Tab-separated table of C-alpha atoms in Angstrom:
chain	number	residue	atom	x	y	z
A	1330	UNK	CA	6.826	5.138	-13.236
A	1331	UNK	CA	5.342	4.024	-16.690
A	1332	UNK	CA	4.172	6.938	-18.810
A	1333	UNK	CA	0.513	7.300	-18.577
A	1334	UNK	CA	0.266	5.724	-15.073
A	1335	UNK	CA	-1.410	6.875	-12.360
A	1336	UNK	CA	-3.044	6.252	-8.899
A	1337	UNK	CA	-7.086	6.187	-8.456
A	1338	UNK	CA	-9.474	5.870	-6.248
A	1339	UNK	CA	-12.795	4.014	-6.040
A	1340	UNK	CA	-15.465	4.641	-3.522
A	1341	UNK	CA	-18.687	2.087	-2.648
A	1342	UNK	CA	-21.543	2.461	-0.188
A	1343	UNK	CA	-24.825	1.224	0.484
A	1344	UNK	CA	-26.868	1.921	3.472
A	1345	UNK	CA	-30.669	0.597	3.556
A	1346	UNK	CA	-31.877	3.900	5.441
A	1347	UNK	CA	-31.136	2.602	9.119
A	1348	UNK	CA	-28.537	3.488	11.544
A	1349	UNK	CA	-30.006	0.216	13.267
A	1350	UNK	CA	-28.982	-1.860	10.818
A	1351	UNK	CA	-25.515	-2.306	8.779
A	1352	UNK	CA	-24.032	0.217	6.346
A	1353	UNK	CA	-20.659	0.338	4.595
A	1354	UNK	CA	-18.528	2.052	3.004
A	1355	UNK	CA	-15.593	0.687	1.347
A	1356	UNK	CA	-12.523	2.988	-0.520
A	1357	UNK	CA	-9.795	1.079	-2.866
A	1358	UNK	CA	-7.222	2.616	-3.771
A	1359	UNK	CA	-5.126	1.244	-6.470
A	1360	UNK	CA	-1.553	2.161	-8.291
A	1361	UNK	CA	-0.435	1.337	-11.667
A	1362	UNK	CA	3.288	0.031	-11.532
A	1363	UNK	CA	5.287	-1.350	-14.387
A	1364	UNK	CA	8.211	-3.749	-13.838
A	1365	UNK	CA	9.906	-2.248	-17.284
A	1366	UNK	CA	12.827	-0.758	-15.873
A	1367	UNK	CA	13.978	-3.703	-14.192
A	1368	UNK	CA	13.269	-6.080	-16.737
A	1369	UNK	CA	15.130	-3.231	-18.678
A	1370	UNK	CA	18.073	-3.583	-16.345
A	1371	UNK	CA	17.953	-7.359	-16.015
A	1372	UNK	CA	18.084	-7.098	-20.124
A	1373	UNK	CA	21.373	-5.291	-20.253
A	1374	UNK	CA	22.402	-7.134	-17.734
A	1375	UNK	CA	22.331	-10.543	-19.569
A	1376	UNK	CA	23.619	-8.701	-22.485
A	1377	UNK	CA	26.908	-7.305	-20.344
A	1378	UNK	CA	27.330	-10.616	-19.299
A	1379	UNK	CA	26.910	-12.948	-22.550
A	1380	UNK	CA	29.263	-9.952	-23.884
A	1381	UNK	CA	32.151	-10.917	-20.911
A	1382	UNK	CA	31.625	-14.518	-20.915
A	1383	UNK	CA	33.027	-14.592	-24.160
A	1384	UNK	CA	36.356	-14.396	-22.514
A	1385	UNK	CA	38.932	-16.666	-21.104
A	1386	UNK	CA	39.307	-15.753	-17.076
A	1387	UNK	CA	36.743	-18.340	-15.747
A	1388	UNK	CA	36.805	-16.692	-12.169
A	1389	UNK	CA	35.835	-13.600	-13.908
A	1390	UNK	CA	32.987	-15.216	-15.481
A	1391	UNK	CA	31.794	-16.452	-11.944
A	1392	UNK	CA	31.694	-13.256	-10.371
A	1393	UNK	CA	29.416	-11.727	-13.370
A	1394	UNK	CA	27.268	-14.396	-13.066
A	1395	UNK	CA	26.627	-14.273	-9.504
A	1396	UNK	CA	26.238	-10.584	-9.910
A	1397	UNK	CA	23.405	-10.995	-12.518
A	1398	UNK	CA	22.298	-13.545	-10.544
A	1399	UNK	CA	21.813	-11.271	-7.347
A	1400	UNK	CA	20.555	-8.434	-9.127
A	1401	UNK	CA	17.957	-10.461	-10.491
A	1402	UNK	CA	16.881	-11.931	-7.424
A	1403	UNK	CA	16.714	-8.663	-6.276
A	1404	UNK	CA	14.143	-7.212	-8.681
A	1405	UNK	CA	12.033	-10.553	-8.732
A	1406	UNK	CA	11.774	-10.401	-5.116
A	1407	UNK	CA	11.080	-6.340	-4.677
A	1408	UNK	CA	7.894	-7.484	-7.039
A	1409	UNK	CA	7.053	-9.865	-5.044
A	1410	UNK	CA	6.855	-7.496	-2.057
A	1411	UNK	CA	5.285	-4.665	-3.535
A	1412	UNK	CA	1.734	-3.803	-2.733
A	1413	UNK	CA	-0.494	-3.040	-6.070
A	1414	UNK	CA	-3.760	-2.283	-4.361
A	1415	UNK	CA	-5.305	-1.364	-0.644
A	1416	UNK	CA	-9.002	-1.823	0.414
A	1417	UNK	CA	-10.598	0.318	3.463
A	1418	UNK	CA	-13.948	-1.140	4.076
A	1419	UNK	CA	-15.691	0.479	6.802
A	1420	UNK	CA	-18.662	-1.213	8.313
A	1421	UNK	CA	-20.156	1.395	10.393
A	1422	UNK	CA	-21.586	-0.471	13.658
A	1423	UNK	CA	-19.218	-3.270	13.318
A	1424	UNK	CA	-15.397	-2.365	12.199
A	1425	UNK	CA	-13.116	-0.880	10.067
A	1426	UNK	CA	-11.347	-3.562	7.612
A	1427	UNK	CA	-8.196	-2.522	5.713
A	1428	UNK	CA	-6.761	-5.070	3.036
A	1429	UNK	CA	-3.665	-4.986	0.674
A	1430	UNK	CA	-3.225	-7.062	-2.376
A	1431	UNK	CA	-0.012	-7.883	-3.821
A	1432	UNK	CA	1.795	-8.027	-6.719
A	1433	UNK	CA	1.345	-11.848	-7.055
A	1434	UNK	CA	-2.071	-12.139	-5.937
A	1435	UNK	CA	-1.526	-12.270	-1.643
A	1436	UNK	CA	-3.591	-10.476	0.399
A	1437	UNK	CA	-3.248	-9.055	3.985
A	1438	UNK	CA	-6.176	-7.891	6.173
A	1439	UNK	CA	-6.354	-5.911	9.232
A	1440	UNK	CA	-9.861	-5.657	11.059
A	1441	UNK	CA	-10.333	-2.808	14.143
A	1442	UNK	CA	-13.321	-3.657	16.146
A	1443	UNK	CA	-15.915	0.076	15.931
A	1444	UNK	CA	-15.596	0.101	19.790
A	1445	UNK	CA	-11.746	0.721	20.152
A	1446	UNK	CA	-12.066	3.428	17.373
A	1447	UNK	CA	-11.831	7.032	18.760
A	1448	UNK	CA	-11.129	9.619	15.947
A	1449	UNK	CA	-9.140	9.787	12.577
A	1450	UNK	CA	-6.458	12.229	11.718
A	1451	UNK	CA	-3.594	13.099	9.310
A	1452	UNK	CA	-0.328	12.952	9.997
A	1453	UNK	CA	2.391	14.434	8.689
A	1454	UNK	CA	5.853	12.438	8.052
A	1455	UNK	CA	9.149	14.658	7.259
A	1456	UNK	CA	11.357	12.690	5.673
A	1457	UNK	CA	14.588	13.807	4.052
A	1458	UNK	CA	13.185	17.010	2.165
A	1459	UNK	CA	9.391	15.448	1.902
A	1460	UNK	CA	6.617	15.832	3.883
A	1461	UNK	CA	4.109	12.864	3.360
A	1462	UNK	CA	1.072	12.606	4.682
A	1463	UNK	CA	-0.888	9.602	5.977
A	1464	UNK	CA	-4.285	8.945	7.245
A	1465	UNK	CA	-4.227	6.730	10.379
A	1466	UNK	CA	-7.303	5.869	12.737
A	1467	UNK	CA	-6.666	7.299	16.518
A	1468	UNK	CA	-8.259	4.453	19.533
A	1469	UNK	CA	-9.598	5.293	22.459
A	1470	UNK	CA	-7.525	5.706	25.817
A	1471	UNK	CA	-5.702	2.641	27.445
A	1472	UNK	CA	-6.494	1.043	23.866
A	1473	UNK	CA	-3.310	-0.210	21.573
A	1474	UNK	CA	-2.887	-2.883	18.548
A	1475	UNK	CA	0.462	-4.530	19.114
A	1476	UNK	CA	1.371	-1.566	21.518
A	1477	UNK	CA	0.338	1.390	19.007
A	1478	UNK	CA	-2.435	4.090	19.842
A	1479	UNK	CA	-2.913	4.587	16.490
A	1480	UNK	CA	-3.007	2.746	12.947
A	1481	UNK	CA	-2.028	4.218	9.115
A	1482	UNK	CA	-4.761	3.699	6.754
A	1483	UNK	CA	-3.199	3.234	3.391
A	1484	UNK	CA	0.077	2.880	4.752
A	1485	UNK	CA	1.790	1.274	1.502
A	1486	UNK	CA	-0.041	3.397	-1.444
A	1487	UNK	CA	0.820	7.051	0.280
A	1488	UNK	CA	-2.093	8.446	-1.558
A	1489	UNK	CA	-1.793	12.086	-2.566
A	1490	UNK	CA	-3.353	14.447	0.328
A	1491	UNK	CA	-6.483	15.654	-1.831
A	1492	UNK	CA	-7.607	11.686	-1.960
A	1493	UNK	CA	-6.876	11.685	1.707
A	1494	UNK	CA	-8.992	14.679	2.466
A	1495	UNK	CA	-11.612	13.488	0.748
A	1496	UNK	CA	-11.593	9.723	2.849
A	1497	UNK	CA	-11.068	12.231	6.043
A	1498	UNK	CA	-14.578	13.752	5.133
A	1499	UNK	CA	-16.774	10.666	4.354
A	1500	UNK	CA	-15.278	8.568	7.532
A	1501	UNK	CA	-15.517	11.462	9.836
A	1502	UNK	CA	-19.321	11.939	9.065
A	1503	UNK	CA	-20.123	8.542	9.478
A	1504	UNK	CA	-17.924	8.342	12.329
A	1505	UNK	CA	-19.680	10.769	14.378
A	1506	UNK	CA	-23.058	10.407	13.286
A	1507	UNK	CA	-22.370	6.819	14.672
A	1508	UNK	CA	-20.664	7.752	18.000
């Protein structure tokens, strides 16, 4: 990570007063990533190659440049794929809307109808010698999303667990004060 990055999180609401009428909530959650190293690495890279091209095996100049060639495919397309910013708007009598923005500017958005929602929880993932934690949204019985009983909230940030606590309180109150 870039010196002087960091995560944060934003929180919106309005409500006009009603539980008749619509409320929401929304949370974004947004990481600061720099692409330094790997421009770093794709630098040197070049370098080691203009360095060996300078020579006179021609197959060995092929092989570095298909080398340099993969690993910078590599990096471009690991930006491409990586997630800079998640949205979790909640809008309390009609659904729960989760979107993540890209690197590039694409966008992906899951919507969970109020009705299938049940209860929220954190769950702990061990994985080699970390445990990370995730908040994910439990539905109700005999109700699954492409065969799951439960969805992560957040599931490419992995924000710390006192930003997840603090979600975990605000959607559990207005969870059950709209049950």
């Amino acid at each position: 990570m870039c010196p002087g990055s960091e995560d944060s999180l934003k929180t919106k609401s309005y409500s006009n007063g009603s539980l008749e009428k619509a409320s929401y909530k929304q949370f974004s959650f947004r990481k600061s990533y720099c692409f330094v190293n790997k421009l770093t690495v794709t630098v040197y890279s070049l370098l080691f190659l203009t360095c060996l091209l300078d020579g006179e095996c021609h197959a060995r100049k092929c092989f570095y440049a298909t080398l340099v060639s993969v690993v910078f495919g590599l990096q471009l397309l690991s930006a491409f794929y990586t997630v800079i910013e998640e949205h979790l708007l909640l809008v309390v009598p009609l659904r729960i809307q989760m979107t993540s923005i890209y690197y590039y500017g694409q966008q992906s958005t899951v919507s969970i109808p109020w009705y299938k929602i049940a209860d929220l929880m954190i769950i702990d993932e061990i994985t080699c010698q970390q445990v990370l934690p995730f908040l994910a949204v439990q539905f109700k019985e005999g109700v699954t999303i492409d065969g799951q009983s439960h969805i992560i909230l957040f599931p490419n940030m992995r924000p710390r667990l006192a930003h997840l606590e603090r979600i975990y309180r605000d959607l559990q109150q207005i969870i059950d004060a709209n049950r």
